[in-house]
């Protein structure tokens, strides 16, 4: 195969959302699989729709997702630029001139009927005013008189067909296409023309894009043929629907990179999940690393039917990726999300605390919710203390556990769990009568993550302090014959 060259061609009208990010993902994985070049091209000719700053946002979104590009904005060099359509005006005019010389296009003086009519096609060859059949003299006369004219492609009167890697051969009658405009009266190219001139100039070998573009492709293949350039391979990805089975769109609130970042879904999980929207690796794997995705990506396994974006499935994929992270990597990823006002942890205390709760974390942003298992809000802690006060065995158990833990040298989950068990033997308590008081004293709850990991996660000082507080409260409570005291100062923070 010649060097694979693909492109992602967003319009700078906003940030990336599930739909267009998925297109970038497929292009990127496919290109990396073949050691090719991935190009970022900016389709910014529709000046009114351009949104200030959105190209920078799109580039940031792509970088976050790890979808690096080889040519385009932000990359030095690249000899097939410029990579912004707004800077390619001369190239469009030059290509139009070549087509005009070859008699493949003609000037049309029909009044501008607006983009809707244009998109529908003229439903017959020629234009409404028959400009295709004007004599040369007549055409020259009108041009000289300064009549505004668009440039239309003279669609040959024969069926147009092309091969789509996903759907096979697609054919359309020339009449359905009509003679479409390639240059507007002011000289600006239409979408289909600009895309083809760019794809030719940038030597794009594979056009991978959403099925929404299928209706444009017949016009584009006619232009490739007319320019005498080999057509690229086309693969149109199935449409992504929302959970409500309606087409996802930015306007209808499709989630985007900003949402994934806020939730703390790892970029690898997002890329993995999006790759499964319309594709599968051909076996039953659903969790794939970047390298595995690159190795497996194949246009032949893209499906044609609509696919549904399922946020719950994305969350599951995210949790699987998080489960595969080392504790250190997880801690690093989670620190920016940590609410330090609620959880006064030093950086080195984060990893052990996370070890207790990591199996529950589906996205980095959930860390705060789960850390409450170790650092409960005051009310829950106090409720736990009250419950403790009604357990006559509690003081004995807590004394024995405290003594055993004080003697532990290496403060690690397994050793700590062992120490609690042997303390239980000493105090004649096991099962619930051992674990409930310990958990209530430490976390305010009878249940929770593995006890050894809770102890390791809290650290020696906090554990001993919390046990002391409970013991004091129990002692005080007994004396006063009523409610425990001495636990009302922010226990979770200590
Ligand atoms: N700018 C087009 C879009 O955002 C992409 C054009 C193409 O892939 O051919 O949908």
Tab-separated table of C-alpha atoms and ligand atoms in Angstrom:
chain	number	residue	atom	x	y	z
A	1	UNK	CA	0.000	0.000	0.000
A	2	UNK	CA	1.209	3.524	-0.635
A	3	UNK	CA	1.752	5.638	2.445
A	4	UNK	CA	-1.593	5.941	4.204
A	5	UNK	CA	-2.685	9.558	4.626
A	6	UNK	CA	-5.903	10.421	6.395
A	7	UNK	CA	-7.438	13.607	7.615
A	8	UNK	CA	-9.744	14.887	10.290
A	9	UNK	CA	-11.477	17.990	9.020
A	10	UNK	CA	-13.495	19.780	11.673
A	11	UNK	CA	-15.101	23.154	11.232
A	12	UNK	CA	-14.068	25.493	14.018
A	13	UNK	CA	-17.593	25.932	15.317
A	14	UNK	CA	-17.183	24.511	18.817
A	15	UNK	CA	-15.468	21.812	20.820
A	16	UNK	CA	-15.337	18.119	19.978
A	17	UNK	CA	-18.258	15.947	20.992
A	18	UNK	CA	-18.857	12.215	20.850
A	19	UNK	CA	-19.780	12.289	17.150
A	20	UNK	CA	-16.810	14.070	15.656
A	21	UNK	CA	-14.364	12.784	18.236
A	22	UNK	CA	-15.249	9.246	17.141
A	23	UNK	CA	-14.407	10.159	13.537
A	24	UNK	CA	-11.009	11.395	14.697
A	25	UNK	CA	-10.491	8.203	16.725
A	26	UNK	CA	-11.127	5.909	13.746
A	27	UNK	CA	-8.883	7.944	11.472
A	28	UNK	CA	-6.123	8.041	14.035
A	29	UNK	CA	-6.179	4.345	14.924
A	30	UNK	CA	-6.335	3.316	11.271
A	31	UNK	CA	-3.452	5.624	10.349
A	32	UNK	CA	-1.260	4.464	13.204
A	33	UNK	CA	-1.982	0.853	12.296
A	34	UNK	CA	-0.497	1.475	8.859
A	35	UNK	CA	2.310	3.767	9.967
A	36	UNK	CA	0.731	6.567	7.958
A	37	UNK	CA	0.198	10.272	8.420
A	38	UNK	CA	-2.800	11.857	10.067
A	39	UNK	CA	-3.647	15.375	9.014
A	40	UNK	CA	-5.670	18.001	10.812
A	41	UNK	CA	-7.422	20.268	8.372
A	42	UNK	CA	-9.551	23.211	9.328
A	43	UNK	CA	-12.725	23.708	7.326
A	44	UNK	CA	-13.205	27.339	8.153
A	45	UNK	CA	-14.644	28.788	4.954
A	46	UNK	CA	-18.054	29.385	6.481
A	47	UNK	CA	-16.948	32.556	8.194
A	48	UNK	CA	-20.270	33.239	9.880
A	49	UNK	CA	-20.279	29.909	11.662
A	50	UNK	CA	-16.684	30.045	12.858
A	51	UNK	CA	-16.373	30.483	16.592
A	52	UNK	CA	-13.416	32.426	17.934
A	53	UNK	CA	-11.007	30.191	19.816
A	54	UNK	CA	-12.639	26.921	18.895
A	55	UNK	CA	-9.718	25.677	16.804
A	56	UNK	CA	-7.514	25.996	19.881
A	57	UNK	CA	-10.192	24.123	21.828
A	58	UNK	CA	-10.374	21.360	19.244
A	59	UNK	CA	-6.599	21.000	19.258
A	60	UNK	CA	-6.613	20.786	23.036
A	61	UNK	CA	-9.361	18.147	22.917
A	62	UNK	CA	-7.420	16.066	20.382
A	63	UNK	CA	-4.243	16.316	22.414
A	64	UNK	CA	-6.091	15.299	25.551
A	65	UNK	CA	-7.429	12.239	23.748
A	66	UNK	CA	-3.909	11.385	22.573
A	67	UNK	CA	-4.882	11.796	18.926
A	68	UNK	CA	-1.736	13.481	17.698
A	69	UNK	CA	-1.538	14.714	14.131
A	70	UNK	CA	1.423	14.813	11.786
A	71	UNK	CA	0.515	17.805	9.651
A	72	UNK	CA	-1.750	20.741	10.324
A	73	UNK	CA	-2.103	23.671	12.696
A	74	UNK	CA	0.348	23.624	15.564
A	75	UNK	CA	2.831	21.431	13.667
A	76	UNK	CA	5.956	22.890	12.088
A	77	UNK	CA	6.363	22.183	8.401
A	78	UNK	CA	4.186	19.855	6.374
A	79	UNK	CA	4.623	20.507	2.686
A	80	UNK	CA	1.048	19.992	1.561
A	81	UNK	CA	-0.466	22.952	3.347
A	82	UNK	CA	-1.794	25.419	4.077
A	83	UNK	CA	-4.048	23.369	6.328
A	84	UNK	CA	-6.779	25.948	6.805
A	85	UNK	CA	-9.266	26.261	4.005
A	86	UNK	CA	-9.414	30.010	4.528
A	87	UNK	CA	-5.789	30.152	3.341
A	88	UNK	CA	-6.294	27.946	0.313
A	89	UNK	CA	-8.376	30.273	-1.859
A	90	UNK	CA	-5.832	30.399	-4.687
A	91	UNK	CA	-5.696	26.590	-4.860
A	92	UNK	CA	-9.462	26.348	-5.321
A	93	UNK	CA	-9.415	28.957	-8.062
A	94	UNK	CA	-6.571	27.183	-9.797
A	95	UNK	CA	-8.389	23.830	-9.716
A	96	UNK	CA	-11.569	25.495	-10.988
A	97	UNK	CA	-9.610	27.066	-13.814
A	98	UNK	CA	-8.284	23.651	-14.853
A	99	UNK	CA	-11.783	22.212	-14.900
A	100	UNK	CA	-13.022	25.176	-16.886
A	101	UNK	CA	-10.260	24.735	-19.454
A	102	UNK	CA	-11.324	21.139	-19.892
A	103	UNK	CA	-14.944	22.144	-20.303
A	104	UNK	CA	-16.019	20.266	-17.157
A	105	UNK	CA	-17.685	23.259	-15.552
A	106	UNK	CA	-19.639	26.254	-16.798
A	107	UNK	CA	-20.661	29.696	-15.686
A	108	UNK	CA	-24.218	29.871	-14.512
A	109	UNK	CA	-26.111	33.146	-14.214
A	110	UNK	CA	-29.217	31.843	-12.517
A	111	UNK	CA	-30.206	33.864	-9.470
A	112	UNK	CA	-28.788	32.514	-6.246
A	113	UNK	CA	-31.318	30.088	-4.933
A	114	UNK	CA	-29.688	29.595	-1.606
A	115	UNK	CA	-28.004	26.597	-0.107
A	116	UNK	CA	-31.181	24.520	0.427
A	117	UNK	CA	-32.001	24.367	-3.222
A	118	UNK	CA	-28.402	23.680	-4.017
A	119	UNK	CA	-28.249	20.751	-1.630
A	120	UNK	CA	-31.373	19.207	-3.097
A	121	UNK	CA	-29.692	19.063	-6.468
A	122	UNK	CA	-31.301	20.487	-9.518
A	123	UNK	CA	-33.108	17.171	-10.206
A	124	UNK	CA	-32.197	17.564	-13.872
A	125	UNK	CA	-28.991	18.152	-15.740
A	126	UNK	CA	-28.145	21.715	-16.396
A	127	UNK	CA	-29.330	24.558	-14.228
A	128	UNK	CA	-32.833	26.024	-14.057
A	129	UNK	CA	-31.943	28.687	-16.624
A	130	UNK	CA	-30.207	26.340	-19.047
A	131	UNK	CA	-26.866	28.143	-18.724
A	132	UNK	CA	-25.058	24.900	-19.510
A	133	UNK	CA	-26.271	25.228	-23.088
A	134	UNK	CA	-25.520	28.922	-23.652
A	135	UNK	CA	-23.410	29.787	-26.677
A	136	UNK	CA	-19.879	30.956	-26.005
A	137	UNK	CA	-20.726	34.408	-27.340
A	138	UNK	CA	-23.737	34.772	-25.096
A	139	UNK	CA	-21.769	33.618	-22.060
A	140	UNK	CA	-18.897	36.002	-22.801
A	141	UNK	CA	-21.318	38.860	-23.361
A	142	UNK	CA	-23.011	38.337	-20.009
A	143	UNK	CA	-19.732	37.947	-18.167
A	144	UNK	CA	-18.433	41.139	-19.760
A	145	UNK	CA	-21.603	42.902	-18.705
A	146	UNK	CA	-20.630	41.993	-15.164
A	147	UNK	CA	-23.495	39.586	-14.424
A	148	UNK	CA	-22.658	37.583	-11.302
A	149	UNK	CA	-22.039	33.945	-12.110
A	150	UNK	CA	-21.439	30.793	-10.129
A	151	UNK	CA	-19.394	27.930	-11.492
A	152	UNK	CA	-21.310	24.672	-11.929
A	153	UNK	CA	-20.020	21.217	-12.568
A	154	UNK	CA	-21.396	19.786	-15.811
A	155	UNK	CA	-22.455	16.413	-14.478
A	156	UNK	CA	-22.067	13.753	-17.176
A	157	UNK	CA	-25.323	12.036	-18.048
A	158	UNK	CA	-24.404	8.618	-16.751
A	159	UNK	CA	-24.770	6.810	-13.419
A	160	UNK	CA	-22.230	7.620	-10.740
A	161	UNK	CA	-21.016	4.871	-8.512
A	162	UNK	CA	-18.345	4.459	-5.906
A	163	UNK	CA	-17.250	1.866	-3.419
A	164	UNK	CA	-17.711	2.459	0.274
A	165	UNK	CA	-15.667	0.117	2.479
A	166	UNK	CA	-18.641	-0.219	4.810
A	167	UNK	CA	-21.614	-0.450	2.486
A	168	UNK	CA	-20.171	-1.737	-0.756
A	169	UNK	CA	-20.951	-0.176	-4.105
A	170	UNK	CA	-23.287	2.795	-4.028
A	171	UNK	CA	-24.776	4.127	-7.239
A	172	UNK	CA	-26.749	7.228	-8.029
A	173	UNK	CA	-28.216	8.649	-11.188
A	174	UNK	CA	-26.662	11.778	-12.608
A	175	UNK	CA	-30.071	13.459	-12.597
A	176	UNK	CA	-30.344	13.059	-8.860
A	177	UNK	CA	-27.073	14.898	-8.481
A	178	UNK	CA	-27.768	17.650	-10.943
A	179	UNK	CA	-25.190	20.208	-11.958
A	180	UNK	CA	-23.874	21.327	-8.638
A	181	UNK	CA	-22.125	24.579	-7.828
A	182	UNK	CA	-18.403	24.436	-7.126
A	183	UNK	CA	-17.602	28.135	-6.852
A	184	UNK	CA	-19.971	30.793	-5.602
A	185	UNK	CA	-20.330	34.089	-7.429
A	186	UNK	CA	-17.839	35.674	-5.020
A	187	UNK	CA	-15.275	32.997	-5.841
A	188	UNK	CA	-15.598	31.029	-2.615
A	189	UNK	CA	-15.625	27.250	-3.084
A	190	UNK	CA	-18.563	25.128	-1.995
A	191	UNK	CA	-18.008	22.440	0.602
A	192	UNK	CA	-17.738	19.534	-1.870
A	193	UNK	CA	-15.275	21.291	-4.105
A	194	UNK	CA	-13.027	22.509	-1.310
A	195	UNK	CA	-12.920	19.041	0.250
A	196	UNK	CA	-11.861	17.410	-3.017
A	197	UNK	CA	-9.237	20.019	-3.853
A	198	UNK	CA	-7.877	19.599	-0.327
A	199	UNK	CA	-7.953	15.812	-0.409
A	200	UNK	CA	-6.140	15.855	-3.741
A	201	UNK	CA	-3.601	18.455	-2.635
A	202	UNK	CA	-2.964	16.730	0.665
A	203	UNK	CA	-2.680	13.340	-1.036
A	204	UNK	CA	-5.318	11.790	1.165
A	205	UNK	CA	-5.569	8.049	0.565
A	206	UNK	CA	-8.456	7.200	2.909
A	207	UNK	CA	-11.497	9.308	3.663
A	208	UNK	CA	-13.041	8.077	6.891
A	209	UNK	CA	-16.015	10.137	8.015
A	210	UNK	CA	-19.603	9.980	9.206
A	211	UNK	CA	-22.404	8.422	7.159
A	212	UNK	CA	-23.987	11.860	7.045
A	213	UNK	CA	-21.541	12.632	4.235
A	214	UNK	CA	-22.646	9.716	2.029
A	215	UNK	CA	-24.812	12.004	-0.058
A	216	UNK	CA	-21.812	14.231	-0.791
A	217	UNK	CA	-19.549	11.454	-1.949
A	218	UNK	CA	-21.015	10.977	-5.472
A	219	UNK	CA	-20.338	14.638	-6.217
A	220	UNK	CA	-16.873	14.313	-4.792
A	221	UNK	CA	-15.987	11.229	-6.843
A	222	UNK	CA	-17.094	13.073	-9.993
A	223	UNK	CA	-14.694	15.852	-9.060
A	224	UNK	CA	-11.820	13.455	-8.371
A	225	UNK	CA	-12.432	11.865	-11.767
A	226	UNK	CA	-12.677	15.219	-13.522
A	227	UNK	CA	-9.416	16.360	-11.938
A	228	UNK	CA	-7.827	13.154	-13.170
A	229	UNK	CA	-6.841	12.004	-9.714
A	230	UNK	CA	-7.280	8.529	-8.286
A	231	UNK	CA	-10.163	8.409	-5.824
A	232	UNK	CA	-9.306	7.780	-2.192
A	233	UNK	CA	-10.755	4.821	-0.330
A	234	UNK	CA	-14.030	5.853	1.330
A	235	UNK	CA	-15.334	4.498	4.613
A	236	UNK	CA	-18.464	6.062	6.081
A	237	UNK	CA	-18.959	5.371	9.763
A	238	UNK	CA	-22.450	4.556	10.995
A	239	UNK	CA	-24.436	7.312	12.618
A	240	UNK	CA	-24.222	7.646	16.394
A	241	UNK	CA	-27.567	7.915	18.165
A	242	UNK	CA	-28.113	9.088	21.703
A	243	UNK	CA	-29.585	6.828	24.405
A	244	UNK	CA	-32.997	8.134	23.239
A	245	UNK	CA	-32.231	6.776	19.747
A	246	UNK	CA	-32.244	10.220	18.254
A	247	UNK	CA	-29.272	11.486	16.305
A	248	UNK	CA	-26.612	12.839	18.631
A	249	UNK	CA	-25.632	16.381	17.990
A	250	UNK	CA	-23.887	19.168	19.735
A	251	UNK	CA	-27.102	21.134	19.707
A	252	UNK	CA	-28.933	18.309	21.450
A	253	UNK	CA	-26.328	18.224	24.184
A	254	UNK	CA	-24.034	15.423	23.011
A	255	UNK	CA	-21.335	15.093	25.636
A	256	UNK	CA	-17.869	16.184	24.675
A	257	UNK	CA	-14.281	16.020	25.739
A	258	UNK	CA	-14.887	18.732	28.338
A	259	UNK	CA	-17.509	16.511	30.015
A	260	UNK	CA	-15.254	13.456	29.989
A	261	UNK	CA	-12.462	15.476	31.506
A	262	UNK	CA	-14.701	16.887	34.184
A	263	UNK	CA	-15.906	13.424	35.136
A	264	UNK	CA	-12.370	12.071	35.027
A	265	UNK	CA	-12.835	9.385	32.422
A	266	UNK	CA	-9.376	8.381	31.228
A	267	UNK	CA	-8.621	9.350	27.636
A	268	UNK	CA	-7.709	5.741	26.832
A	269	UNK	CA	-11.151	4.643	27.983
A	270	UNK	CA	-12.865	7.285	25.858
A	271	UNK	CA	-10.893	6.234	22.789
A	272	UNK	CA	-11.555	2.561	23.531
A	273	UNK	CA	-15.287	3.131	23.965
A	274	UNK	CA	-15.660	5.358	20.898
A	275	UNK	CA	-13.840	2.810	18.769
A	276	UNK	CA	-16.581	0.324	19.627
A	277	UNK	CA	-19.274	2.600	18.200
A	278	UNK	CA	-19.652	0.848	14.881
A	279	UNK	CA	-16.636	-1.437	15.034
A	280	UNK	CA	-15.381	-4.436	16.934
A	281	UNK	CA	-11.973	-6.080	17.030
A	282	UNK	CA	-13.451	-9.288	15.632
A	283	UNK	CA	-13.347	-11.225	18.887
A	284	UNK	CA	-15.108	-10.700	22.196
A	285	UNK	CA	-12.663	-8.198	23.620
A	286	UNK	CA	-14.205	-4.937	24.703
A	287	UNK	CA	-11.400	-3.509	26.791
A	288	UNK	CA	-8.438	-2.700	24.635
A	289	UNK	CA	-5.355	-0.643	25.228
A	290	UNK	CA	-4.259	1.958	22.716
A	291	UNK	CA	-1.739	-0.454	21.193
A	292	UNK	CA	-4.299	-3.222	20.967
A	293	UNK	CA	-6.745	-0.891	19.249
A	294	UNK	CA	-4.127	0.211	16.771
A	295	UNK	CA	-3.214	-3.399	16.034
A	296	UNK	CA	-6.837	-4.420	15.526
A	297	UNK	CA	-8.337	-1.465	13.652
A	298	UNK	CA	-9.634	-2.558	10.287
A	299	UNK	CA	-12.083	-0.783	8.000
A	300	UNK	CA	-13.542	-4.133	6.958
A	301	UNK	CA	-15.120	-4.629	10.361
A	302	UNK	CA	-17.009	-1.362	10.506
A	303	UNK	CA	-20.747	-1.973	10.608
A	304	UNK	CA	-23.363	-0.073	8.654
A	305	UNK	CA	-26.171	0.090	11.203
A	306	UNK	CA	-26.660	3.022	13.500
A	307	UNK	CA	-24.919	2.730	16.807
A	308	UNK	CA	-25.951	4.024	20.209
A	309	UNK	CA	-23.877	6.108	22.567
A	310	UNK	CA	-24.469	4.583	25.981
A	311	UNK	CA	-23.029	6.622	28.865
A	312	UNK	CA	-23.327	3.628	31.209
A	313	UNK	CA	-21.222	1.489	28.944
A	314	UNK	CA	-18.658	4.268	28.703
A	315	UNK	CA	-18.580	4.358	32.495
A	316	UNK	CA	-17.989	0.625	32.623
A	317	UNK	CA	-15.169	0.836	30.090
A	318	UNK	CA	-13.732	3.662	32.170
A	319	UNK	CA	-13.849	1.581	35.346
A	320	UNK	CA	-12.071	-1.266	33.574
A	321	UNK	CA	-9.299	1.018	32.404
A	322	UNK	CA	-8.968	2.488	35.871
A	323	UNK	CA	-8.751	-1.000	37.359
A	324	UNK	CA	-5.774	-1.620	35.092
A	325	UNK	CA	-3.804	1.387	36.349
A	326	UNK	CA	-1.013	1.052	38.846
A	327	UNK	CA	-1.811	2.544	42.237
A	328	UNK	CA	0.755	5.244	41.644
A	329	UNK	CA	-0.704	6.180	38.257
A	330	UNK	CA	-4.184	6.210	39.726
A	331	UNK	CA	-3.072	8.482	42.575
A	332	UNK	CA	-1.483	10.878	40.135
A	333	UNK	CA	-4.594	10.980	37.985
A	334	UNK	CA	-6.905	11.471	40.928
A	335	UNK	CA	-5.028	14.225	42.776
A	336	UNK	CA	-6.398	17.053	40.593
A	337	UNK	CA	-9.929	15.917	41.440
A	338	UNK	CA	-9.372	15.590	45.168
A	339	UNK	CA	-11.439	17.873	47.372
A	340	UNK	CA	-8.753	18.775	49.884
A	341	UNK	CA	-11.154	20.781	51.986
A	342	UNK	CA	-12.909	17.540	52.852
A	343	UNK	CA	-9.979	15.163	52.757
A	344	UNK	CA	-6.843	16.585	54.304
A	345	UNK	CA	-4.473	14.082	52.709
A	346	UNK	CA	-0.849	14.748	51.908
A	347	UNK	CA	0.166	13.625	48.418
A	348	UNK	CA	1.908	10.517	49.754
A	349	UNK	CA	-1.180	9.552	51.725
A	350	UNK	CA	-3.348	9.476	48.605
A	351	UNK	CA	-2.175	6.149	47.213
A	352	UNK	CA	-2.824	4.059	50.354
A	353	UNK	CA	-6.220	5.695	50.829
A	354	UNK	CA	-7.087	4.960	47.199
A	355	UNK	CA	-6.060	1.359	47.556
A	356	UNK	CA	-9.019	0.867	49.900
A	357	UNK	CA	-11.562	2.255	47.476
A	358	UNK	CA	-10.071	1.809	44.029
A	359	UNK	CA	-12.397	-1.001	42.931
A	360	UNK	CA	-15.321	1.379	43.355
A	361	UNK	CA	-13.913	4.174	41.202
A	362	UNK	CA	-15.422	4.321	37.721
A	363	UNK	CA	-14.081	7.782	36.911
A	364	UNK	CA	-11.402	9.856	38.651
A	365	UNK	CA	-13.941	12.467	39.684
A	366	UNK	CA	-15.748	9.893	41.833
A	367	UNK	CA	-12.849	9.777	44.246
A	368	UNK	CA	-14.447	12.229	46.674
A	369	UNK	CA	-17.672	10.287	46.943
A	370	UNK	CA	-15.796	7.062	47.791
A	371	UNK	CA	-13.247	8.608	50.103
A	372	UNK	CA	-16.162	9.268	52.422
A	373	UNK	CA	-15.936	5.591	53.275
A	374	UNK	CA	-12.694	6.424	55.055
A	375	UNK	CA	-13.462	10.007	55.964
A	376	UNK	CA	-17.167	10.066	56.731
A	377	UNK	CA	-19.127	13.240	57.184
A	378	UNK	CA	-19.573	14.193	60.815
A	379	UNK	CA	-23.189	12.986	61.068
A	380	UNK	CA	-22.375	9.505	59.940
A	381	UNK	CA	-19.414	9.317	62.220
A	382	UNK	CA	-21.535	10.361	65.166
A	383	UNK	CA	-24.254	7.892	64.306
A	384	UNK	CA	-21.546	5.220	64.358
A	385	UNK	CA	-20.394	6.347	67.776
A	386	UNK	CA	-23.943	6.162	69.102
A	387	UNK	CA	-24.278	2.647	67.761
A	388	UNK	CA	-20.989	1.712	69.363
A	389	UNK	CA	-22.280	2.893	72.721
A	390	UNK	CA	-25.007	0.272	72.594
A	391	UNK	CA	-22.495	-2.576	72.171
A	392	UNK	CA	-21.302	-3.746	75.590
A	393	UNK	CA	-18.427	-5.696	74.024
A	394	UNK	CA	-17.027	-2.692	72.203
A	395	UNK	CA	-14.608	-1.275	74.805
A	396	UNK	CA	-12.855	-4.623	75.286
A	397	UNK	CA	-12.518	-5.200	71.565
A	398	UNK	CA	-11.270	-1.699	70.854
A	399	UNK	CA	-8.706	-1.880	73.689
A	400	UNK	CA	-7.323	-5.159	72.376
A	401	UNK	CA	-7.236	-3.934	68.776
A	402	UNK	CA	-5.551	-0.728	69.812
A	403	UNK	CA	-2.867	-2.640	71.676
A	404	UNK	CA	-2.271	-4.992	68.742
A	405	UNK	CA	-2.078	-2.153	66.217
A	406	UNK	CA	0.314	-0.165	68.375
A	407	UNK	CA	2.710	-3.088	68.126
A	408	UNK	CA	2.525	-3.384	64.326
A	409	UNK	CA	5.779	-2.364	62.709
A	410	UNK	CA	5.031	-2.317	59.031
A	411	UNK	CA	1.756	-0.505	58.485
A	412	UNK	CA	0.449	-2.587	55.612
A	413	UNK	CA	-2.997	-3.919	54.867
A	414	UNK	CA	-2.291	-7.623	55.331
A	415	UNK	CA	-0.265	-7.236	58.508
A	416	UNK	CA	-2.928	-4.932	59.906
A	417	UNK	CA	-5.756	-7.330	59.119
A	418	UNK	CA	-3.747	-10.089	60.867
A	419	UNK	CA	-3.221	-7.887	63.913
A	420	UNK	CA	-6.953	-7.209	64.195
A	421	UNK	CA	-7.733	-10.929	63.983
A	422	UNK	CA	-5.263	-11.845	66.706
A	423	UNK	CA	-6.559	-9.011	68.875
A	424	UNK	CA	-10.007	-10.498	68.403
A	425	UNK	CA	-8.797	-13.866	69.640
A	426	UNK	CA	-7.374	-12.224	72.704
A	427	UNK	CA	-10.606	-10.381	73.403
A	428	UNK	CA	-12.696	-13.461	72.620
A	429	UNK	CA	-14.435	-11.737	69.734
A	430	UNK	CA	-14.708	-12.693	66.075
A	431	UNK	CA	-16.916	-12.025	63.128
A	432	UNK	CA	-19.370	-9.208	63.637
A	433	UNK	CA	-18.598	-8.778	67.312
A	434	UNK	CA	-15.006	-8.031	66.354
A	435	UNK	CA	-15.340	-6.160	63.081
A	436	UNK	CA	-18.397	-4.028	63.740
A	437	UNK	CA	-16.959	-2.114	66.677
A	438	UNK	CA	-13.660	-1.577	64.890
A	439	UNK	CA	-15.318	-0.303	61.742
A	440	UNK	CA	-17.787	1.871	63.653
A	441	UNK	CA	-14.971	3.441	65.632
A	442	UNK	CA	-12.917	4.125	62.532
A	443	UNK	CA	-15.432	4.988	59.853
A	444	UNK	CA	-18.870	5.306	61.435
A	445	UNK	CA	-20.179	2.369	59.429
A	446	UNK	CA	-20.451	-1.374	60.045
A	447	UNK	CA	-19.542	-2.106	56.475
A	448	UNK	CA	-17.027	-0.819	54.042
A	449	UNK	CA	-13.894	-1.642	52.116
A	450	UNK	CA	-11.519	-4.385	53.234
A	451	UNK	CA	-10.590	-3.612	56.834
A	452	UNK	CA	-6.830	-4.036	56.393
A	453	UNK	CA	-6.922	-1.540	53.541
A	454	UNK	CA	-9.030	0.881	55.540
A	455	UNK	CA	-6.414	0.803	58.301
A	456	UNK	CA	-3.567	1.177	55.825
A	457	UNK	CA	-5.418	3.964	54.041
A	458	UNK	CA	-6.088	5.951	57.186
A	459	UNK	CA	-2.528	5.651	58.417
A	460	UNK	CA	-1.263	4.888	61.888
A	461	UNK	CA	-1.877	8.262	63.506
A	462	UNK	CA	-5.460	8.612	62.382
A	463	UNK	CA	-6.331	5.055	63.317
A	464	UNK	CA	-4.951	5.341	66.819
A	465	UNK	CA	-6.537	8.752	67.305
A	466	UNK	CA	-9.935	7.540	66.200
A	467	UNK	CA	-9.732	4.477	68.425
A	468	UNK	CA	-8.757	6.674	71.368
A	469	UNK	CA	-11.652	8.996	70.735
A	470	UNK	CA	-14.107	6.159	70.641
A	471	UNK	CA	-12.659	4.630	73.761
A	472	UNK	CA	-12.835	7.953	75.563
A	473	UNK	CA	-16.373	8.503	74.411
A	474	UNK	CA	-17.392	5.053	75.522
A	475	UNK	CA	-15.811	5.597	78.908
A	476	UNK	CA	-17.445	9.019	79.232
A	477	UNK	CA	-20.731	7.680	77.962
A	478	UNK	CA	-20.759	4.891	80.548
A	479	UNK	CA	-20.028	7.312	83.354
A	480	UNK	CA	-22.786	9.614	82.263
A	481	UNK	CA	-25.055	6.711	81.487
A	482	UNK	CA	-26.168	8.332	78.268
A	483	UNK	CA	-24.895	9.636	74.990
A	484	UNK	CA	-21.284	9.477	74.073
A	485	UNK	CA	-19.340	12.672	74.239
A	486	UNK	CA	-16.023	13.818	72.993
A	487	UNK	CA	-16.499	12.807	69.368
A	488	UNK	CA	-18.135	15.891	68.090
A	489	UNK	CA	-15.018	17.594	66.811
A	490	UNK	CA	-14.626	16.877	63.148
A	491	UNK	CA	-13.640	13.261	63.413
A	492	UNK	CA	-13.315	12.685	59.725
A	493	UNK	CA	-10.668	15.293	59.302
A	494	UNK	CA	-8.488	13.741	61.939
B	1	LIG	N1	-15.961	19.419	7.845
B	1	LIG	C1	-16.706	18.213	7.709
B	1	LIG	C2	-17.415	17.883	8.986
B	1	LIG	O1	-17.069	18.431	10.019
B	1	LIG	C3	-15.843	17.037	7.345
B	1	LIG	C4	-15.653	16.921	5.908
B	1	LIG	C5	-15.172	15.572	5.465
B	1	LIG	O2	-14.793	14.743	6.299
B	1	LIG	O3	-15.166	15.348	4.295
B	1	LIG	O4	-18.311	17.089	8.983
